[in-house]
CSV table of C-alpha atoms and ligand atoms in Angstrom, one decimal:
chain,number,residue,atom,x,y,z
A,1,MET,CA,0.0,0.0,0.0
A,2,SER,CA,1.4,3.4,-0.9
A,3,THR,CA,1.9,6.0,1.8
A,4,PHE,CA,-1.0,8.1,0.3
A,5,TRP,CA,-3.6,5.3,0.6
A,6,SER,CA,-2.2,4.3,4.0
A,7,ALA,CA,-2.7,7.9,5.2
A,8,TRP,CA,-6.1,8.1,3.5
A,9,ILE,CA,-7.3,5.0,5.4
A,10,ILE,CA,-5.8,6.3,8.7
A,11,VAL,CA,-7.4,9.7,8.4
A,12,LEU,CA,-10.8,8.4,7.3
A,13,THR,CA,-10.9,5.9,10.2
A,14,ILE,CA,-10.0,8.4,12.8
A,15,ILE,CA,-12.5,11.0,11.5
A,16,PHE,CA,-15.1,8.4,11.5
A,17,LEU,CA,-14.4,7.3,15.0
A,18,VAL,CA,-14.5,10.9,16.2
A,19,ALA,CA,-17.7,11.6,14.3
A,20,VAL,CA,-19.4,8.6,15.8
A,21,SER,CA,-18.3,9.6,19.3
A,22,TRP,CA,-19.5,13.1,18.8
A,23,LEU,CA,-22.9,11.9,17.5
A,24,LEU,CA,-23.3,9.8,20.5
A,25,PHE,CA,-22.4,12.3,23.2
A,26,ALA,CA,-23.7,15.5,21.7
A,27,ASN,CA,-27.2,14.1,21.5
A,28,ARG,CA,-27.1,12.3,24.8
A,29,LYS,CA,-29.7,13.2,27.4
A,30,THR,CA,-29.0,12.5,31.0
A,31,SER,CA,-32.3,12.6,32.8
A,32,VAL,CA,-35.9,11.7,32.2
A,33,ASN,CA,-37.7,15.0,31.7
A,34,ALA,CA,-40.9,13.9,33.5
A,35,GLU,CA,-42.3,17.2,34.5
A,36,ASN,CA,-42.8,18.9,31.3
A,37,GLU,CA,-43.0,15.6,29.3
A,38,ALA,CA,-40.7,16.8,26.6
A,39,LYS,CA,-41.6,15.4,23.2
A,40,THR,CA,-39.4,15.1,20.2
A,41,GLY,CA,-42.0,16.7,18.1
A,42,HIS,CA,-42.4,13.7,15.9
A,43,VAL,CA,-46.1,12.9,15.3
A,44,TYR,CA,-47.5,10.1,13.2
A,45,ASP,CA,-51.1,9.1,13.1
A,46,GLY,CA,-51.6,11.0,16.3
A,47,ILE,CA,-48.8,9.1,18.1
A,48,GLU,CA,-46.1,11.2,19.7
A,49,GLU,CA,-42.6,10.4,20.8
A,50,TYR,CA,-41.1,11.2,24.2
A,51,ASP,CA,-37.6,12.7,24.3
A,52,ASN,CA,-36.0,10.3,26.8
A,53,PRO,CA,-32.4,9.4,27.3
A,54,LEU,CA,-30.9,6.2,25.8
A,55,PRO,CA,-30.9,3.2,28.2
A,56,ALA,CA,-27.6,3.1,30.2
A,57,TRP,CA,-26.7,-0.5,29.2
A,58,TRP,CA,-27.0,0.4,25.5
A,59,LEU,CA,-24.9,3.5,25.9
A,60,ASN,CA,-22.2,1.6,27.9
A,61,LEU,CA,-22.1,-1.2,25.3
A,62,PHE,CA,-21.5,1.4,22.7
A,63,LEU,CA,-18.7,3.0,24.8
A,64,LEU,CA,-17.1,-0.4,25.3
A,65,THR,CA,-17.0,-1.1,21.5
A,66,LEU,CA,-15.4,2.3,21.0
A,67,ILE,CA,-12.7,1.5,23.6
A,68,PHE,CA,-12.2,-1.9,22.2
A,69,THR,CA,-11.8,-0.5,18.7
A,70,ILE,CA,-9.1,2.0,19.8
A,71,GLY,CA,-7.2,-0.7,21.7
A,72,TYR,CA,-7.4,-3.1,18.8
A,73,LEU,CA,-6.1,-0.5,16.3
A,74,ILE,CA,-3.2,0.3,18.5
A,75,LEU,CA,-2.2,-3.4,19.1
A,76,TYR,CA,-3.1,-5.1,15.8
A,77,PRO,CA,-2.7,-4.2,12.1
A,78,GLY,CA,-5.7,-2.3,10.9
A,79,LEU,CA,-4.8,1.3,10.4
A,80,GLY,CA,-3.2,1.6,6.9
A,81,ASN,CA,0.4,0.4,7.0
A,82,PHE,CA,0.7,0.6,10.7
A,83,LYS,CA,1.6,-2.9,11.9
A,84,GLY,CA,0.3,-2.6,15.5
A,85,LEU,CA,2.4,-2.7,18.6
A,86,LEU,CA,2.2,-6.5,19.0
A,87,GLY,CA,3.7,-7.1,15.5
A,88,TRP,CA,1.1,-9.8,14.8
A,89,THR,CA,0.8,-11.2,11.3
A,90,SER,CA,-1.2,-14.2,10.0
A,91,GLU,CA,1.9,-15.6,8.3
A,92,GLY,CA,3.8,-15.4,11.6
A,93,ARG,CA,1.0,-17.1,13.4
A,94,TYR,CA,0.9,-19.9,10.7
A,95,GLU,CA,4.7,-20.4,10.9
A,96,GLN,CA,4.6,-20.5,14.7
A,97,GLU,CA,1.9,-23.2,14.6
A,98,ILE,CA,3.8,-25.3,12.0
A,99,LYS,CA,7.0,-25.0,14.1
A,100,ALA,CA,5.2,-26.0,17.3
A,101,ALA,CA,3.6,-29.0,15.5
A,102,GLU,CA,7.0,-30.1,14.1
A,103,GLU,CA,8.7,-29.8,17.5
A,104,LYS,CA,5.8,-31.8,19.0
A,105,TYR,CA,6.0,-34.6,16.4
A,106,GLN,CA,9.7,-34.6,15.6
A,107,HIS,CA,10.6,-37.2,18.3
A,108,ILE,CA,7.8,-39.5,17.0
A,109,PHE,CA,9.1,-39.4,13.4
A,110,LYS,CA,12.7,-39.7,14.7
A,111,ALA,CA,11.8,-42.8,16.7
A,112,TYR,CA,10.0,-44.4,13.7
A,113,ALA,CA,13.0,-43.7,11.4
A,114,GLU,CA,15.1,-46.1,13.6
A,115,VAL,CA,12.7,-49.0,13.0
A,116,ASN,CA,13.2,-50.9,9.7
A,117,ILE,CA,10.4,-50.7,7.1
A,118,GLU,CA,9.1,-54.3,7.5
A,119,ALA,CA,8.7,-54.0,11.2
A,120,LEU,CA,7.3,-50.5,11.0
A,121,ALA,CA,4.6,-51.8,8.5
A,122,LYS,CA,3.2,-53.9,11.4
A,123,ASP,CA,3.0,-50.9,13.8
A,124,ALA,CA,-0.7,-49.9,13.8
A,125,LYS,CA,0.0,-46.4,15.2
A,126,ALA,CA,2.7,-45.6,12.6
A,127,MET,CA,0.5,-46.9,9.8
A,128,LYS,CA,-2.3,-44.5,11.0
A,129,ILE,CA,0.2,-41.7,10.5
A,130,GLY,CA,1.3,-43.2,7.2
A,131,GLN,CA,-2.3,-43.3,6.0
A,132,ARG,CA,-2.7,-39.6,6.8
A,133,LEU,CA,0.6,-38.7,5.0
A,134,PHE,CA,-0.6,-40.7,2.0
A,135,ALA,CA,-3.9,-38.9,1.9
A,136,ASN,CA,-2.1,-35.6,1.8
A,137,SER,CA,0.7,-36.3,-0.6
A,138,CYS,CA,-0.2,-39.3,-2.7
A,139,ALA,CA,-3.9,-39.8,-2.9
A,140,THR,CA,-4.4,-37.3,-5.7
A,141,CYS,CA,-2.7,-39.7,-8.1
A,142,HIS,CA,-2.9,-43.1,-6.5
A,143,GLY,CA,-6.4,-42.7,-5.0
A,144,SER,CA,-7.3,-42.5,-1.3
A,145,ASP,CA,-7.5,-46.3,-1.2
A,146,ALA,CA,-4.1,-46.5,-3.1
A,147,ARG,CA,-5.8,-48.7,-5.8
A,148,GLY,CA,-4.6,-46.3,-8.5
A,149,ASN,CA,-6.2,-45.3,-11.8
A,150,VAL,CA,-5.4,-45.4,-15.5
A,151,GLY,CA,-1.7,-44.5,-15.6
A,152,TYR,CA,-1.3,-44.5,-11.8
A,153,PRO,CA,-0.3,-47.9,-10.5
A,154,ASN,CA,-2.3,-49.8,-7.9
A,155,LEU,CA,-0.1,-50.0,-4.8
A,156,THR,CA,-2.2,-52.7,-3.1
A,157,ASP,CA,-2.0,-55.6,-5.6
A,158,ASN,CA,1.5,-57.0,-5.0
A,159,ASP,CA,2.2,-56.4,-8.7
A,160,TRP,CA,5.2,-54.0,-9.0
A,161,LEU,CA,6.7,-52.0,-11.8
A,162,TYR,CA,9.9,-51.3,-9.9
A,163,GLY,CA,9.8,-54.0,-7.2
A,164,GLY,CA,8.0,-54.4,-4.0
A,165,GLN,CA,10.9,-54.9,-1.5
A,166,PRO,CA,11.0,-52.2,1.2
A,167,GLU,CA,14.2,-50.8,-0.3
A,168,GLN,CA,12.8,-50.6,-3.8
A,169,ILE,CA,9.6,-48.9,-2.6
A,170,LEU,CA,11.7,-46.4,-0.7
A,171,VAL,CA,13.7,-45.6,-3.8
A,172,SER,CA,10.5,-45.2,-5.9
A,173,ILE,CA,9.2,-42.7,-3.5
A,174,THR,CA,12.4,-40.8,-2.6
A,175,HIS,CA,13.9,-40.4,-6.1
A,176,GLY,CA,10.7,-40.8,-8.2
A,177,ARG,CA,10.5,-42.9,-11.4
A,178,SER,CA,10.4,-42.2,-15.1
A,179,ALA,CA,9.1,-44.8,-17.5
A,180,VAL,CA,10.1,-44.9,-21.2
A,181,MET,CA,8.0,-46.9,-23.4
A,182,PRO,CA,8.8,-45.9,-27.0
A,183,ALA,CA,6.1,-45.2,-29.6
A,184,TRP,CA,5.8,-48.0,-32.2
A,185,ALA,CA,3.3,-46.7,-34.7
A,186,SER,CA,5.8,-45.8,-37.4
A,187,VAL,CA,8.1,-48.8,-36.8
A,188,LEU,CA,5.3,-51.5,-36.9
A,189,GLY,CA,2.9,-49.9,-39.4
A,190,SER,CA,-0.8,-50.4,-38.9
A,191,GLU,CA,-0.8,-54.1,-39.8
A,192,GLY,CA,2.1,-54.9,-37.5
A,193,LEU,CA,0.4,-52.8,-34.8
A,194,GLY,CA,-2.8,-55.0,-35.0
A,195,GLY,CA,-0.7,-58.2,-34.9
A,196,MET,CA,1.4,-57.0,-32.0
A,197,THR,CA,-1.8,-56.0,-30.1
A,198,ASN,CA,-3.1,-59.5,-30.5
A,199,TYR,CA,0.2,-61.0,-29.5
A,200,VAL,CA,0.3,-58.9,-26.3
A,201,ARG,CA,-3.3,-60.0,-25.5
A,202,SER,CA,-2.2,-63.6,-26.1
A,203,LEU,CA,0.6,-63.2,-23.6
A,204,ALA,CA,-1.9,-62.3,-20.9
A,205,ASP,CA,-4.3,-65.1,-21.9
A,206,GLY,CA,-1.4,-67.6,-21.9
A,207,GLU,CA,-2.1,-68.8,-25.5
A,208,VAL,CA,1.0,-67.6,-27.2
A,209,ASP,CA,1.8,-68.6,-30.8
A,210,LYS,CA,5.6,-68.7,-30.7
A,211,ASN,CA,6.0,-69.0,-34.5
A,212,SER,CA,3.9,-66.0,-35.5
A,213,ASP,CA,5.6,-63.0,-37.1
A,214,SER,CA,4.6,-60.9,-34.1
A,215,ALA,CA,6.4,-63.3,-31.8
A,216,LYS,CA,9.6,-62.7,-33.8
A,217,THR,CA,9.1,-59.0,-33.8
A,218,TYR,CA,8.5,-59.2,-30.1
A,219,THR,CA,11.8,-61.0,-29.5
A,220,ASN,CA,13.6,-58.4,-31.6
A,221,MET,CA,12.0,-55.2,-30.4
A,222,CYS,CA,10.3,-55.7,-27.0
A,223,ALA,CA,12.1,-58.5,-25.2
A,224,ALA,CA,15.0,-56.2,-24.3
A,225,CYS,CA,12.7,-54.4,-21.9
A,226,HIS,CA,9.7,-56.7,-21.2
A,227,GLY,CA,11.8,-59.9,-21.1
A,228,LEU,CA,11.7,-62.9,-23.5
A,229,ASP,CA,8.8,-64.4,-21.6
A,230,GLY,CA,7.0,-61.0,-21.2
A,231,LYS,CA,7.4,-60.9,-17.5
A,232,GLY,CA,8.8,-57.4,-17.4
A,233,ASN,CA,11.9,-55.8,-15.9
A,234,ILE,CA,11.8,-53.9,-12.6
A,235,ALA,CA,15.1,-52.2,-13.4
A,236,LEU,CA,13.3,-50.3,-16.2
A,237,GLY,CA,9.8,-50.3,-14.8
A,238,ALA,CA,8.7,-52.4,-17.8
A,239,PRO,CA,5.4,-54.0,-16.8
A,240,ASN,CA,4.8,-57.7,-16.7
A,241,LEU,CA,2.6,-58.3,-19.8
A,242,THR,CA,1.5,-61.9,-18.8
A,243,ASP,CA,-0.5,-61.2,-15.6
A,244,ASP,CA,-3.5,-59.4,-17.1
A,245,ILE,CA,-2.9,-56.5,-14.7
A,246,TRP,CA,-2.8,-53.3,-16.8
A,247,LEU,CA,-1.5,-49.9,-16.0
A,248,TYR,CA,-3.1,-48.3,-19.1
A,249,GLY,CA,-6.0,-50.8,-19.7
A,250,GLY,CA,-6.1,-54.3,-21.3
A,251,SER,CA,-8.7,-53.8,-24.0
A,252,GLU,CA,-7.6,-54.1,-27.6
A,253,ALA,CA,-8.0,-50.3,-28.1
A,254,GLU,CA,-6.1,-49.4,-25.0
A,255,ILE,CA,-3.2,-51.8,-25.7
A,256,MET,CA,-3.0,-50.5,-29.3
A,257,GLN,CA,-2.9,-47.0,-27.9
A,258,SER,CA,0.0,-48.0,-25.6
A,259,LEU,CA,1.9,-49.5,-28.5
A,260,ALA,CA,1.2,-46.8,-31.1
A,261,ASN,CA,2.0,-43.7,-29.0
A,262,GLY,CA,4.2,-45.1,-26.2
A,263,ARG,CA,3.8,-44.4,-22.6
A,264,ASN,CA,5.8,-42.2,-20.2
A,265,GLY,CA,4.5,-42.5,-16.7
A,266,LYS,CA,6.2,-40.2,-14.1
A,267,MET,CA,6.3,-40.7,-10.4
A,268,PRO,CA,7.5,-37.3,-8.9
A,269,ALA,CA,10.5,-37.5,-6.5
A,270,GLN,CA,9.5,-36.8,-2.9
A,271,GLU,CA,12.9,-36.0,-1.5
A,272,THR,CA,12.5,-32.3,-2.2
A,273,ILE,CA,9.0,-32.2,-0.8
A,274,LEU,CA,8.9,-34.5,2.2
A,275,SER,CA,11.4,-35.1,5.0
A,276,LYS,CA,13.4,-38.4,5.1
A,277,GLU,CA,11.5,-39.5,8.2
A,278,LYS,CA,8.1,-39.0,6.5
A,279,ILE,CA,9.2,-40.9,3.4
A,280,HIS,CA,10.4,-43.8,5.6
A,281,ILE,CA,6.9,-44.0,7.1
A,282,LEU,CA,5.2,-43.8,3.7
A,283,ALA,CA,7.4,-46.6,2.4
A,284,ALA,CA,6.3,-48.7,5.3
A,285,TYR,CA,2.7,-47.8,4.7
A,286,VAL,CA,2.9,-48.7,1.0
A,287,PHE,CA,4.6,-51.9,1.9
A,288,SER,CA,1.9,-52.7,4.4
A,289,LEU,CA,-0.8,-52.4,1.8
A,290,SER,CA,0.2,-55.6,-0.1
A,291,MET,CA,1.3,-57.5,3.0
A,292,GLU,CA,-1.0,-60.4,3.8
B,301,LIG,C1,12.9,-49.2,-23.8
B,301,LIG,C2,12.1,-50.3,-23.1
B,301,LIG,C3,10.8,-50.7,-23.8
B,301,LIG,C4,10.7,-51.3,-25.0
B,301,LIG,C5,11.7,-51.5,-26.1
B,301,LIG,C6,9.3,-51.6,-25.1
B,301,LIG,N1,8.6,-51.3,-23.9
B,301,LIG,FE1,6.6,-51.5,-23.5
B,301,LIG,N2,6.9,-50.5,-21.8
B,301,LIG,C7,8.1,-50.1,-21.3
B,301,LIG,C8,7.8,-49.4,-20.1
B,301,LIG,C9,8.9,-48.8,-19.2
B,301,LIG,C10,6.4,-49.4,-19.9
B,301,LIG,C11,5.7,-48.7,-18.8
B,301,LIG,C12,5.3,-47.3,-19.2
B,301,LIG,C13,4.8,-46.5,-18.1
B,301,LIG,O1,4.8,-46.9,-16.9
B,301,LIG,O2,4.3,-45.4,-18.3
B,301,LIG,C14,5.9,-50.1,-21.0
B,301,LIG,C15,4.5,-50.3,-21.2
B,301,LIG,C16,4.0,-51.2,-22.1
B,301,LIG,C17,2.6,-51.5,-22.2
B,301,LIG,C18,1.5,-51.0,-21.3
B,301,LIG,C19,1.3,-52.0,-20.2
B,301,LIG,C20,0.2,-51.7,-19.3
B,301,LIG,O3,0.2,-52.3,-18.2
B,301,LIG,O4,-0.7,-50.9,-19.6
B,301,LIG,C21,2.5,-52.4,-23.3
B,301,LIG,C22,1.3,-53.1,-23.8
B,301,LIG,C23,3.8,-52.6,-23.8
B,301,LIG,N3,4.7,-51.8,-23.1
B,301,LIG,C24,4.1,-53.4,-24.9
B,301,LIG,C25,5.3,-53.3,-25.6
B,301,LIG,C26,5.6,-54.0,-26.8
B,301,LIG,C27,4.6,-54.9,-27.6
B,301,LIG,C28,6.9,-53.6,-27.2
B,301,LIG,C29,7.6,-54.0,-28.5
B,301,LIG,C30,7.0,-53.6,-29.7
B,301,LIG,C31,7.4,-52.8,-26.1
B,301,LIG,N4,6.5,-52.6,-25.2
B,301,LIG,C32,8.7,-52.3,-26.1
B,301,LIG,C33,9.3,-50.3,-21.8
B,301,LIG,C34,9.6,-50.7,-23.1
B,302,LIG,C1,1.6,-36.7,-9.8
B,302,LIG,C2,1.1,-38.0,-9.5
B,302,LIG,C3,1.8,-38.9,-8.4
B,302,LIG,C4,2.0,-38.6,-7.1
B,302,LIG,C5,1.6,-37.3,-6.4
B,302,LIG,C6,2.5,-39.7,-6.5
B,302,LIG,N1,2.7,-40.7,-7.4
B,302,LIG,FE1,3.5,-42.5,-7.1
B,302,LIG,N2,3.5,-42.9,-9.1
B,302,LIG,C7,2.9,-42.1,-10.0
B,302,LIG,C8,3.1,-42.7,-11.3
B,302,LIG,C9,2.5,-42.2,-12.6
B,302,LIG,C10,3.8,-43.9,-11.1
B,302,LIG,C11,4.2,-44.9,-12.2
B,302,LIG,C12,5.4,-44.5,-12.9
B,302,LIG,C13,5.6,-45.3,-14.1
B,302,LIG,O1,4.6,-45.4,-14.9
B,302,LIG,O2,6.6,-45.9,-14.3
B,302,LIG,C14,4.0,-44.0,-9.7
B,302,LIG,C15,4.7,-45.0,-9.1
B,302,LIG,C16,4.8,-45.2,-7.7
B,302,LIG,C17,5.4,-46.3,-7.1
B,302,LIG,C18,6.1,-47.5,-7.8
B,302,LIG,C19,5.0,-48.6,-8.0
B,302,LIG,C20,5.5,-49.8,-8.6
B,302,LIG,O3,4.6,-50.6,-9.1
B,302,LIG,O4,6.7,-50.1,-8.6
B,302,LIG,C21,5.3,-46.2,-5.7
B,302,LIG,C22,5.8,-47.1,-4.6
B,302,LIG,C23,4.7,-44.9,-5.5
B,302,LIG,N3,4.4,-44.3,-6.8
B,302,LIG,C24,4.3,-44.3,-4.3
B,302,LIG,C25,3.9,-43.0,-4.1
B,302,LIG,C26,3.8,-42.4,-2.8
B,302,LIG,C27,4.1,-43.0,-1.5
B,302,LIG,C28,3.4,-41.1,-3.1
B,302,LIG,C29,3.2,-40.0,-2.1
B,302,LIG,C30,4.3,-39.5,-1.4
B,302,LIG,C31,3.2,-41.0,-4.5
B,302,LIG,N4,3.5,-42.1,-5.1
B,302,LIG,C32,2.8,-39.8,-5.1
B,302,LIG,C33,2.3,-40.9,-9.8
B,302,LIG,C34,2.3,-40.2,-8.6
């Protein structure tokens, strides 16, 4: 706020307060004028109005609000750029509360960080915290039940793109993951695309024709990432194509879409967003979801 507008607000506020006080006291009557029954002179339909003082409780209430206003404007921000004697700000209050909360919970997170992920996954109290952290940081993509959605893996099904061991889950969350599935439309042509779609479906159905053209193309072009048997590769995040669990859908149209345009799923790294201790609890929480 520029100095002019700040001064403008201060001057207007003060003038207003003075005017209100004046209005109140200049027109105040102190005693009931019973003898001569003074009237205000207002007449309506033959009804007249006595000129009596305001009730004391009403007047005092008004006085109190005036005193409160002046005290408030001296202590808290309200008059233009004047920050108030207490130096209170909403940001300061927010930071104070966050700091207090962190100090309060720090020792809990520290203690959990000492426990290994497998053991932590069995700690009901820690998993309650994990569930809350998951709802805040992960549910937008993986769903509040962690069952995922198209393009966002289900974290409860024990089928893993990058491995389901505690350490692997920890790496997925900490550093994020970037999948590269190339686009094959121009390489395979439309006929090859149709054949390969059928071949991928047959991998999932378990009725593979090993001598088809598509089988040979698969060995040449796909096996490097998805494996000769189609069971995938967790080092690359290449999905298992034989288990009928699909990240992008298993219908003919959806598989063809995956092949034609490629897929590039991205799991954002959390190390810059969340503390190490929180990621540790989250890894245990994710691990617990597929633990039977
Ligand atoms: C460079 C490694 C690489 C090659 C080569 C490759 N893929 Fe993939 N493929 C991936 C990765 C990684 C994903 C996962 C993409 C993601 O998570 O976004 C994937 C995803 C897929 C999917 C989607 C699976 C699902 O669950 O929805 C299909 C289908 C697929 N690949 C088939 C093929 C076929 C057929 C070929 C050969 C023509 C092939 N891929 C070649 C790495 C590869
Ligand atoms: C912006 C969306 C997004 C957010 C937020 C997100 N994820 Fe992910 N996550 C993904 C995607 C997409 C993948 C799959 C990457 C791929 O296709 O290769 C993934 C993969 C993973 C994997 C690997 C799964 C596997 O099968 O190996 C884990 C574990 C995971 N996420 C946990 C989490 C946790 C815990 C959080 C919260 C801290 C989180 N994610 C937040 C999008 C997200």
